[in-house]
């Protein structure tokens, strides 16, 4: 995510407002719900609606209501706080949807881009091989996504964790097929297979290195199996609705993560 940075002050009394600033302010106000885009689209022409939108935004965020935005000012800072939270939520959601593989996928895409770029002599001034360029791009994009997720769990844990759970619940990844009208025994077996499959996938995908694979996979499978058992005991073999089952599975799984880290991580440190 690119941070929102003004080049100059934006106000009704500023004579030479930068055209790029006007477009960026309008776009962000629109995304935040404070500016209605006209039929002809967003342009660089200063209009009253933009300043009304700034004032409304300032009022809702308990800022000074003056319709003025300054570089490094409080309104610009609030824009960036909202953008950051959006990035935390999006990253958590993608991580859940992919069962922990979003960072790896982004790394792979970045690696391919760098590898192709290495074929251009003007870009490849360090004369990297394609494999070296791929590795550099892969690590850069993968680690960037991981750092955003870690920062999200520190600064906005409820939002980030909630979006990750929601993403996992709605993930299209399935590990077994059974009709909804099938006998309860078959549905229970399907839910169990889904729990084990998602546990393995999530565990391997969320591990940051080869030494973490076993630990992450064990935590994920334990959490998924325990969640499956809790849901089954509460709702019977059919496991309740998909939403209830997903929330319970993920909720128990997150709890197991914390307990596992407390118990086993401390044991490892004491060795």
PDB file of C-alpha atoms in Angstrom:
ATOM      1  CA  UNK A   1       0.000   0.000   0.000  1.00  0.00           C
ATOM      2  CA  UNK A   2       1.320   3.424  -0.956  1.00  0.00           C
ATOM      3  CA  UNK A   3       1.017   6.002   1.863  1.00  0.00           C
ATOM      4  CA  UNK A   4      -1.021   9.128   1.224  1.00  0.00           C
ATOM      5  CA  UNK A   5       1.364  12.094   0.934  1.00  0.00           C
ATOM      6  CA  UNK A   6       0.425  15.631  -0.035  1.00  0.00           C
ATOM      7  CA  UNK A   7       2.868  17.755  -1.997  1.00  0.00           C
ATOM      8  CA  UNK A   8       1.344  21.062  -0.864  1.00  0.00           C
ATOM      9  CA  UNK A   9      -1.407  22.384   1.364  1.00  0.00           C
ATOM     10  CA  UNK A  10      -4.957  21.840   0.139  1.00  0.00           C
ATOM     11  CA  UNK A  11      -7.373  24.562   1.214  1.00  0.00           C
ATOM     12  CA  UNK A  12      -9.902  27.029  -0.177  1.00  0.00           C
ATOM     13  CA  UNK A  13      -7.410  29.868   0.286  1.00  0.00           C
ATOM     14  CA  UNK A  14      -4.430  28.139  -1.360  1.00  0.00           C
ATOM     15  CA  UNK A  15      -3.764  29.739  -4.731  1.00  0.00           C
ATOM     16  CA  UNK A  16      -1.623  27.043  -6.336  1.00  0.00           C
ATOM     17  CA  UNK A  17      -3.005  23.701  -5.197  1.00  0.00           C
ATOM     18  CA  UNK A  18      -1.121  20.851  -6.828  1.00  0.00           C
ATOM     19  CA  UNK A  19      -3.297  19.041  -9.394  1.00  0.00           C
ATOM     20  CA  UNK A  20      -2.059  15.600  -8.273  1.00  0.00           C
ATOM     21  CA  UNK A  21      -3.038  16.456  -4.692  1.00  0.00           C
ATOM     22  CA  UNK A  22      -6.551  17.382  -5.791  1.00  0.00           C
ATOM     23  CA  UNK A  23      -7.027  14.075  -7.630  1.00  0.00           C
ATOM     24  CA  UNK A  24      -5.612  12.034  -4.729  1.00  0.00           C
ATOM     25  CA  UNK A  25      -7.730  13.801  -2.119  1.00  0.00           C
ATOM     26  CA  UNK A  26     -10.882  13.287  -4.187  1.00  0.00           C
ATOM     27  CA  UNK A  27     -10.093   9.603  -4.795  1.00  0.00           C
ATOM     28  CA  UNK A  28      -9.489   8.884  -1.130  1.00  0.00           C
ATOM     29  CA  UNK A  29     -12.504  10.883   0.026  1.00  0.00           C
ATOM     30  CA  UNK A  30     -14.579   8.877  -2.450  1.00  0.00           C
ATOM     31  CA  UNK A  31     -13.207   5.583  -1.121  1.00  0.00           C
ATOM     32  CA  UNK A  32     -13.917   6.685   2.452  1.00  0.00           C
ATOM     33  CA  UNK A  33     -17.466   7.697   1.505  1.00  0.00           C
ATOM     34  CA  UNK A  34     -17.049  11.477   1.665  1.00  0.00           C
ATOM     35  CA  UNK A  35     -17.050  12.441  -2.008  1.00  0.00           C
ATOM     36  CA  UNK A  36     -19.475  11.528  -4.763  1.00  0.00           C
ATOM     37  CA  UNK A  37     -17.710  11.136  -8.084  1.00  0.00           C
ATOM     38  CA  UNK A  38     -19.344  13.235 -10.815  1.00  0.00           C
ATOM     39  CA  UNK A  39     -20.523  11.689 -14.083  1.00  0.00           C
ATOM     40  CA  UNK A  40     -17.424  12.883 -15.937  1.00  0.00           C
ATOM     41  CA  UNK A  41     -15.108  11.268 -13.395  1.00  0.00           C
ATOM     42  CA  UNK A  42     -12.533  12.560 -10.932  1.00  0.00           C
ATOM     43  CA  UNK A  43     -10.507  15.478 -12.259  1.00  0.00           C
ATOM     44  CA  UNK A  44      -7.969  18.003 -10.971  1.00  0.00           C
ATOM     45  CA  UNK A  45     -10.461  20.876 -10.767  1.00  0.00           C
ATOM     46  CA  UNK A  46     -11.002  22.175  -7.235  1.00  0.00           C
ATOM     47  CA  UNK A  47     -14.682  22.086  -6.245  1.00  0.00           C
ATOM     48  CA  UNK A  48     -16.839  22.800  -3.217  1.00  0.00           C
ATOM     49  CA  UNK A  49     -17.782  19.124  -2.777  1.00  0.00           C
ATOM     50  CA  UNK A  50     -14.155  18.241  -2.098  1.00  0.00           C
ATOM     51  CA  UNK A  51     -13.849  20.723   0.766  1.00  0.00           C
ATOM     52  CA  UNK A  52     -17.269  19.716   2.114  1.00  0.00           C
ATOM     53  CA  UNK A  53     -15.995  16.145   2.098  1.00  0.00           C
ATOM     54  CA  UNK A  54     -12.837  17.130   3.969  1.00  0.00           C
ATOM     55  CA  UNK A  55     -14.893  18.913   6.635  1.00  0.00           C
ATOM     56  CA  UNK A  56     -17.270  15.970   7.012  1.00  0.00           C
ATOM     57  CA  UNK A  57     -14.310  13.611   7.336  1.00  0.00           C
ATOM     58  CA  UNK A  58     -12.689  15.862   9.954  1.00  0.00           C
ATOM     59  CA  UNK A  59     -15.934  16.071  11.916  1.00  0.00           C
ATOM     60  CA  UNK A  60     -16.444  12.296  11.987  1.00  0.00           C
ATOM     61  CA  UNK A  61     -12.822  11.695  13.032  1.00  0.00           C
ATOM     62  CA  UNK A  62     -12.864  14.365  15.771  1.00  0.00           C
ATOM     63  CA  UNK A  63     -10.305  16.540  14.006  1.00  0.00           C
ATOM     64  CA  UNK A  64     -10.170  20.306  13.601  1.00  0.00           C
ATOM     65  CA  UNK A  65     -12.979  21.158  11.169  1.00  0.00           C
ATOM     66  CA  UNK A  66     -11.412  23.697   8.833  1.00  0.00           C
ATOM     67  CA  UNK A  67     -11.463  22.024   5.402  1.00  0.00           C
ATOM     68  CA  UNK A  68      -7.666  22.248   5.283  1.00  0.00           C
ATOM     69  CA  UNK A  69      -5.210  19.424   4.607  1.00  0.00           C
ATOM     70  CA  UNK A  70      -1.494  19.949   5.174  1.00  0.00           C
ATOM     71  CA  UNK A  71       1.505  17.718   4.432  1.00  0.00           C
ATOM     72  CA  UNK A  72       2.179  15.724   7.638  1.00  0.00           C
ATOM     73  CA  UNK A  73      -0.936  17.319   9.164  1.00  0.00           C
ATOM     74  CA  UNK A  74      -3.516  15.540  11.316  1.00  0.00           C
ATOM     75  CA  UNK A  75      -6.002  14.996   8.470  1.00  0.00           C
ATOM     76  CA  UNK A  76      -3.347  13.462   6.227  1.00  0.00           C
ATOM     77  CA  UNK A  77      -2.239  11.272   9.151  1.00  0.00           C
ATOM     78  CA  UNK A  78      -5.811  10.080   9.677  1.00  0.00           C
ATOM     79  CA  UNK A  79      -6.037   9.176   5.982  1.00  0.00           C
ATOM     80  CA  UNK A  80      -2.962   6.986   6.404  1.00  0.00           C
ATOM     81  CA  UNK A  81      -4.281   5.357   9.586  1.00  0.00           C
ATOM     82  CA  UNK A  82      -7.432   4.299   7.763  1.00  0.00           C
ATOM     83  CA  UNK A  83      -5.420   3.046   4.795  1.00  0.00           C
ATOM     84  CA  UNK A  84      -3.199   1.015   7.113  1.00  0.00           C
ATOM     85  CA  UNK A  85      -6.176  -0.589   8.835  1.00  0.00           C
ATOM     86  CA  UNK A  86      -7.601  -1.464   5.444  1.00  0.00           C
ATOM     87  CA  UNK A  87      -4.322  -3.122   4.533  1.00  0.00           C
ATOM     88  CA  UNK A  88      -4.290  -5.093   7.792  1.00  0.00           C
ATOM     89  CA  UNK A  89      -7.811  -6.338   7.141  1.00  0.00           C
ATOM     90  CA  UNK A  90      -7.099  -7.208   3.513  1.00  0.00           C
ATOM     91  CA  UNK A  91      -3.918  -9.072   4.431  1.00  0.00           C
ATOM     92  CA  UNK A  92      -5.692 -11.037   7.162  1.00  0.00           C
ATOM     93  CA  UNK A  93      -8.528 -11.907   4.795  1.00  0.00           C
ATOM     94  CA  UNK A  94      -6.169 -13.067   2.041  1.00  0.00           C
ATOM     95  CA  UNK A  95      -4.178 -15.137   4.511  1.00  0.00           C
ATOM     96  CA  UNK A  96      -7.361 -16.845   5.683  1.00  0.00           C
ATOM     97  CA  UNK A  97      -8.707 -17.425   2.180  1.00  0.00           C
ATOM     98  CA  UNK A  98      -5.447 -19.054   1.132  1.00  0.00           C
ATOM     99  CA  UNK A  99      -4.989 -21.022   4.379  1.00  0.00           C
ATOM    100  CA  UNK A 100      -1.727 -19.243   5.108  1.00  0.00           C
ATOM    101  CA  UNK A 101      -0.307 -19.188   1.583  1.00  0.00           C
ATOM    102  CA  UNK A 102      -1.023 -15.590   0.506  1.00  0.00           C
ATOM    103  CA  UNK A 103       2.452 -14.383   1.439  1.00  0.00           C
ATOM    104  CA  UNK A 104       4.073 -17.234  -0.490  1.00  0.00           C
ATOM    105  CA  UNK A 105       1.892 -16.552  -3.540  1.00  0.00           C
ATOM    106  CA  UNK A 106       2.732 -12.858  -3.489  1.00  0.00           C
ATOM    107  CA  UNK A 107       6.412 -13.745  -3.163  1.00  0.00           C
ATOM    108  CA  UNK A 108       6.200 -16.055  -6.169  1.00  0.00           C
ATOM    109  CA  UNK A 109       4.503 -13.371  -8.283  1.00  0.00           C
ATOM    110  CA  UNK A 110       7.131 -10.814  -7.273  1.00  0.00           C
ATOM    111  CA  UNK A 111       9.891 -13.313  -8.011  1.00  0.00           C
ATOM    112  CA  UNK A 112       8.600 -13.945 -11.516  1.00  0.00           C
ATOM    113  CA  UNK A 113       8.485 -10.195 -12.168  1.00  0.00           C
ATOM    114  CA  UNK A 114      12.074  -9.742 -11.019  1.00  0.00           C
ATOM    115  CA  UNK A 115      13.231 -12.773 -13.019  1.00  0.00           C
ATOM    116  CA  UNK A 116      11.697 -11.373 -16.209  1.00  0.00           C
ATOM    117  CA  UNK A 117      13.141  -7.971 -15.441  1.00  0.00           C
ATOM    118  CA  UNK A 118      16.624  -9.468 -15.233  1.00  0.00           C
ATOM    119  CA  UNK A 119      16.440 -10.098 -18.988  1.00  0.00           C
ATOM    120  CA  UNK A 120      16.536  -6.339 -19.548  1.00  0.00           C
ATOM    121  CA  UNK A 121      20.190  -5.143 -19.437  1.00  0.00           C
ATOM    122  CA  UNK A 122      19.096  -1.589 -18.570  1.00  0.00           C
ATOM    123  CA  UNK A 123      17.271  -2.841 -15.470  1.00  0.00           C
ATOM    124  CA  UNK A 124      19.711  -5.607 -14.530  1.00  0.00           C
ATOM    125  CA  UNK A 125      22.739  -3.434 -13.803  1.00  0.00           C
ATOM    126  CA  UNK A 126      24.004  -5.924 -11.206  1.00  0.00           C
ATOM    127  CA  UNK A 127      24.013  -8.671 -13.865  1.00  0.00           C
ATOM    128  CA  UNK A 128      21.944 -11.063 -11.767  1.00  0.00           C
ATOM    129  CA  UNK A 129      20.954 -14.435 -13.122  1.00  0.00           C
ATOM    130  CA  UNK A 130      17.234 -15.132 -13.487  1.00  0.00           C
ATOM    131  CA  UNK A 131      17.300 -17.406 -10.455  1.00  0.00           C
ATOM    132  CA  UNK A 132      19.057 -14.772  -8.337  1.00  0.00           C
ATOM    133  CA  UNK A 133      16.587 -12.106  -9.422  1.00  0.00           C
ATOM    134  CA  UNK A 134      13.667 -14.439  -8.711  1.00  0.00           C
ATOM    135  CA  UNK A 135      14.963 -15.173  -5.215  1.00  0.00           C
ATOM    136  CA  UNK A 136      15.419 -11.476  -4.455  1.00  0.00           C
ATOM    137  CA  UNK A 137      11.938 -10.565  -5.684  1.00  0.00           C
ATOM    138  CA  UNK A 138      10.364 -13.548  -3.943  1.00  0.00           C
ATOM    139  CA  UNK A 139      11.867 -12.684  -0.564  1.00  0.00           C
ATOM    140  CA  UNK A 140      11.065  -8.993  -0.894  1.00  0.00           C
ATOM    141  CA  UNK A 141       7.352  -9.420  -1.655  1.00  0.00           C
ATOM    142  CA  UNK A 142       6.861 -12.388   0.662  1.00  0.00           C
ATOM    143  CA  UNK A 143       8.526 -10.664   3.614  1.00  0.00           C
ATOM    144  CA  UNK A 144       6.652  -7.420   2.935  1.00  0.00           C
ATOM    145  CA  UNK A 145       3.302  -9.228   3.176  1.00  0.00           C
ATOM    146  CA  UNK A 146       4.413 -11.065   6.311  1.00  0.00           C
ATOM    147  CA  UNK A 147       5.523  -7.835   7.975  1.00  0.00           C
ATOM    148  CA  UNK A 148       2.130  -6.257   7.276  1.00  0.00           C
ATOM    149  CA  UNK A 149       0.379  -9.257   8.869  1.00  0.00           C
ATOM    150  CA  UNK A 150       2.626  -9.139  11.936  1.00  0.00           C
ATOM    151  CA  UNK A 151       2.118  -5.390  12.279  1.00  0.00           C
ATOM    152  CA  UNK A 152      -1.641  -5.871  11.920  1.00  0.00           C
ATOM    153  CA  UNK A 153      -1.741  -8.378  14.770  1.00  0.00           C
ATOM    154  CA  UNK A 154       0.194  -5.938  16.953  1.00  0.00           C
ATOM    155  CA  UNK A 155      -1.675  -2.729  16.119  1.00  0.00           C
ATOM    156  CA  UNK A 156      -5.139  -3.992  15.101  1.00  0.00           C
ATOM    157  CA  UNK A 157      -5.409  -7.600  16.360  1.00  0.00           C
ATOM    158  CA  UNK A 158      -9.214  -7.789  16.402  1.00  0.00           C
ATOM    159  CA  UNK A 159      -9.563  -6.480  12.846  1.00  0.00           C
ATOM    160  CA  UNK A 160      -6.703  -8.564  11.431  1.00  0.00           C
ATOM    161  CA  UNK A 161      -7.646 -11.747  13.263  1.00  0.00           C
ATOM    162  CA  UNK A 162     -11.331 -11.314  12.489  1.00  0.00           C
ATOM    163  CA  UNK A 163     -10.654 -10.915   8.781  1.00  0.00           C
ATOM    164  CA  UNK A 164      -8.359 -13.954   8.777  1.00  0.00           C
ATOM    165  CA  UNK A 165     -11.055 -16.052  10.428  1.00  0.00           C
ATOM    166  CA  UNK A 166     -13.679 -14.709   8.013  1.00  0.00           C
ATOM    167  CA  UNK A 167     -11.389 -15.476   5.089  1.00  0.00           C
ATOM    168  CA  UNK A 168     -10.815 -19.046   6.263  1.00  0.00           C
ATOM    169  CA  UNK A 169     -14.562 -19.573   6.731  1.00  0.00           C
ATOM    170  CA  UNK A 170     -15.375 -18.391   3.225  1.00  0.00           C
ATOM    171  CA  UNK A 171     -12.362 -20.041   1.588  1.00  0.00           C
ATOM    172  CA  UNK A 172     -13.297 -22.046  -1.527  1.00  0.00           C
ATOM    173  CA  UNK A 173     -10.596 -24.610  -0.691  1.00  0.00           C
ATOM    174  CA  UNK A 174     -12.216 -27.956   0.154  1.00  0.00           C
ATOM    175  CA  UNK A 175     -10.655 -31.336   0.740  1.00  0.00           C
ATOM    176  CA  UNK A 176     -13.618 -33.683   0.346  1.00  0.00           C
ATOM    177  CA  UNK A 177     -16.963 -33.847  -1.453  1.00  0.00           C
ATOM    178  CA  UNK A 178     -20.263 -34.886   0.084  1.00  0.00           C
ATOM    179  CA  UNK A 179     -23.803 -33.797  -0.706  1.00  0.00           C
ATOM    180  CA  UNK A 180     -25.660 -31.865   1.938  1.00  0.00           C
ATOM    181  CA  UNK A 181     -28.374 -34.553   1.880  1.00  0.00           C
ATOM    182  CA  UNK A 182     -25.895 -37.347   2.655  1.00  0.00           C
ATOM    183  CA  UNK A 183     -26.201 -39.377   5.884  1.00  0.00           C
ATOM    184  CA  UNK A 184     -24.856 -37.688   9.001  1.00  0.00           C
ATOM    185  CA  UNK A 185     -21.998 -40.179   9.243  1.00  0.00           C
ATOM    186  CA  UNK A 186     -20.662 -39.202   5.803  1.00  0.00           C
ATOM    187  CA  UNK A 187     -21.036 -35.502   6.564  1.00  0.00           C
ATOM    188  CA  UNK A 188     -19.134 -35.935   9.811  1.00  0.00           C
ATOM    189  CA  UNK A 189     -16.340 -37.713   7.954  1.00  0.00           C
ATOM    190  CA  UNK A 190     -16.272 -34.901   5.354  1.00  0.00           C
ATOM    191  CA  UNK A 191     -15.975 -32.290   8.101  1.00  0.00           C
ATOM    192  CA  UNK A 192     -13.168 -34.281   9.695  1.00  0.00           C
ATOM    193  CA  UNK A 193     -11.284 -34.546   6.394  1.00  0.00           C
ATOM    194  CA  UNK A 194     -11.758 -30.816   5.819  1.00  0.00           C
ATOM    195  CA  UNK A 195     -10.405 -30.124   9.299  1.00  0.00           C
ATOM    196  CA  UNK A 196      -7.303 -32.250   8.783  1.00  0.00           C
ATOM    197  CA  UNK A 197      -6.723 -30.951   5.244  1.00  0.00           C
ATOM    198  CA  UNK A 198      -7.079 -27.307   6.203  1.00  0.00           C
ATOM    199  CA  UNK A 199      -4.918 -27.884   9.272  1.00  0.00           C
ATOM    200  CA  UNK A 200      -2.072 -29.287   7.188  1.00  0.00           C
ATOM    201  CA  UNK A 201      -2.412 -26.596   4.512  1.00  0.00           C
ATOM    202  CA  UNK A 202      -2.643 -23.764   7.030  1.00  0.00           C
ATOM    203  CA  UNK A 203       0.257 -25.135   9.066  1.00  0.00           C
ATOM    204  CA  UNK A 204       2.668 -25.458   6.165  1.00  0.00           C
ATOM    205  CA  UNK A 205       1.529 -22.189   4.621  1.00  0.00           C
ATOM    206  CA  UNK A 206       1.979 -20.168   7.809  1.00  0.00           C
ATOM    207  CA  UNK A 207       5.416 -21.572   8.635  1.00  0.00           C
ATOM    208  CA  UNK A 208       8.207 -19.078   8.050  1.00  0.00           C
ATOM    209  CA  UNK A 209      10.952 -21.632   7.536  1.00  0.00           C
ATOM    210  CA  UNK A 210      11.645 -25.348   7.286  1.00  0.00           C
ATOM    211  CA  UNK A 211      12.253 -25.603  11.032  1.00  0.00           C
ATOM    212  CA  UNK A 212       8.759 -24.217  11.664  1.00  0.00           C
ATOM    213  CA  UNK A 213       6.851 -26.618   9.401  1.00  0.00           C
ATOM    214  CA  UNK A 214       6.369 -29.405  11.948  1.00  0.00           C
ATOM    215  CA  UNK A 215       5.419 -27.018  14.749  1.00  0.00           C
ATOM    216  CA  UNK A 216       2.993 -24.966  12.633  1.00  0.00           C
ATOM    217  CA  UNK A 217       1.391 -28.046  11.083  1.00  0.00           C
ATOM    218  CA  UNK A 218       0.986 -29.745  14.455  1.00  0.00           C
ATOM    219  CA  UNK A 219      -0.655 -26.650  15.935  1.00  0.00           C
ATOM    220  CA  UNK A 220      -3.003 -26.254  12.988  1.00  0.00           C
ATOM    221  CA  UNK A 221      -4.070 -29.917  12.880  1.00  0.00           C
ATOM    222  CA  UNK A 222      -4.583 -29.999  16.669  1.00  0.00           C
ATOM    223  CA  UNK A 223      -6.672 -26.840  16.562  1.00  0.00           C
ATOM    224  CA  UNK A 224      -8.700 -28.024  13.569  1.00  0.00           C
ATOM    225  CA  UNK A 225      -9.388 -31.462  15.057  1.00  0.00           C
ATOM    226  CA  UNK A 226     -10.330 -30.016  18.446  1.00  0.00           C
ATOM    227  CA  UNK A 227     -12.602 -27.489  16.780  1.00  0.00           C
ATOM    228  CA  UNK A 228     -14.218 -30.283  14.758  1.00  0.00           C
ATOM    229  CA  UNK A 229     -14.811 -32.307  17.918  1.00  0.00           C
ATOM    230  CA  UNK A 230     -16.325 -29.360  19.801  1.00  0.00           C
ATOM    231  CA  UNK A 231     -18.686 -28.564  16.925  1.00  0.00           C
ATOM    232  CA  UNK A 232     -19.701 -32.205  16.607  1.00  0.00           C
ATOM    233  CA  UNK A 233     -20.470 -32.487  20.316  1.00  0.00           C
ATOM    234  CA  UNK A 234     -22.541 -29.291  20.265  1.00  0.00           C
ATOM    235  CA  UNK A 235     -24.362 -29.736  16.948  1.00  0.00           C
ATOM    236  CA  UNK A 236     -24.262 -33.443  16.232  1.00  0.00           C
ATOM    237  CA  UNK A 237     -22.714 -35.247  13.284  1.00  0.00           C
ATOM    238  CA  UNK A 238     -23.875 -32.603  10.780  1.00  0.00           C
ATOM    239  CA  UNK A 239     -21.856 -29.982  12.583  1.00  0.00           C
ATOM    240  CA  UNK A 240     -24.384 -27.138  12.486  1.00  0.00           C
ATOM    241  CA  UNK A 241     -24.374 -24.452   9.811  1.00  0.00           C
ATOM    242  CA  UNK A 242     -21.203 -23.753   7.812  1.00  0.00           C
ATOM    243  CA  UNK A 243     -20.891 -20.360   9.527  1.00  0.00           C
ATOM    244  CA  UNK A 244     -21.147 -21.802  13.048  1.00  0.00           C
ATOM    245  CA  UNK A 245     -18.812 -24.671  12.169  1.00  0.00           C
ATOM    246  CA  UNK A 246     -16.278 -22.315  10.618  1.00  0.00           C
ATOM    247  CA  UNK A 247     -16.316 -19.866  13.513  1.00  0.00           C
ATOM    248  CA  UNK A 248     -15.957 -22.654  16.067  1.00  0.00           C
ATOM    249  CA  UNK A 249     -13.185 -24.403  14.152  1.00  0.00           C
ATOM    250  CA  UNK A 250     -11.218 -21.203  13.676  1.00  0.00           C
ATOM    251  CA  UNK A 251     -11.918 -19.907  17.186  1.00  0.00           C
ATOM    252  CA  UNK A 252     -10.711 -23.102  18.820  1.00  0.00           C
ATOM    253  CA  UNK A 253      -7.766 -23.187  16.427  1.00  0.00           C
ATOM    254  CA  UNK A 254      -6.642 -19.697  17.473  1.00  0.00           C
ATOM    255  CA  UNK A 255      -6.948 -20.732  21.121  1.00  0.00           C
ATOM    256  CA  UNK A 256      -4.809 -23.809  20.528  1.00  0.00           C
ATOM    257  CA  UNK A 257      -2.172 -21.610  18.870  1.00  0.00           C
ATOM    258  CA  UNK A 258      -1.839 -19.497  22.008  1.00  0.00           C
ATOM    259  CA  UNK A 259      -1.784 -22.443  24.426  1.00  0.00           C
ATOM    260  CA  UNK A 260       0.685 -24.340  22.224  1.00  0.00           C
ATOM    261  CA  UNK A 261       3.063 -21.395  22.100  1.00  0.00           C
ATOM    262  CA  UNK A 262       2.822 -20.862  25.852  1.00  0.00           C
ATOM    263  CA  UNK A 263       3.467 -24.509  26.734  1.00  0.00           C
ATOM    264  CA  UNK A 264       5.818 -25.807  24.056  1.00  0.00           C
ATOM    265  CA  UNK A 265       7.714 -22.621  23.262  1.00  0.00           C
ATOM    266  CA  UNK A 266       8.562 -22.178  26.923  1.00  0.00           C
ATOM    267  CA  UNK A 267       9.717 -25.781  27.136  1.00  0.00           C
ATOM    268  CA  UNK A 268      12.050 -25.242  24.196  1.00  0.00           C
ATOM    269  CA  UNK A 269      13.484 -22.103  25.769  1.00  0.00           C
ATOM    270  CA  UNK A 270      14.138 -23.906  29.039  1.00  0.00           C
ATOM    271  CA  UNK A 271      16.169 -26.654  27.362  1.00  0.00           C
TER     272      UNK A 271
END
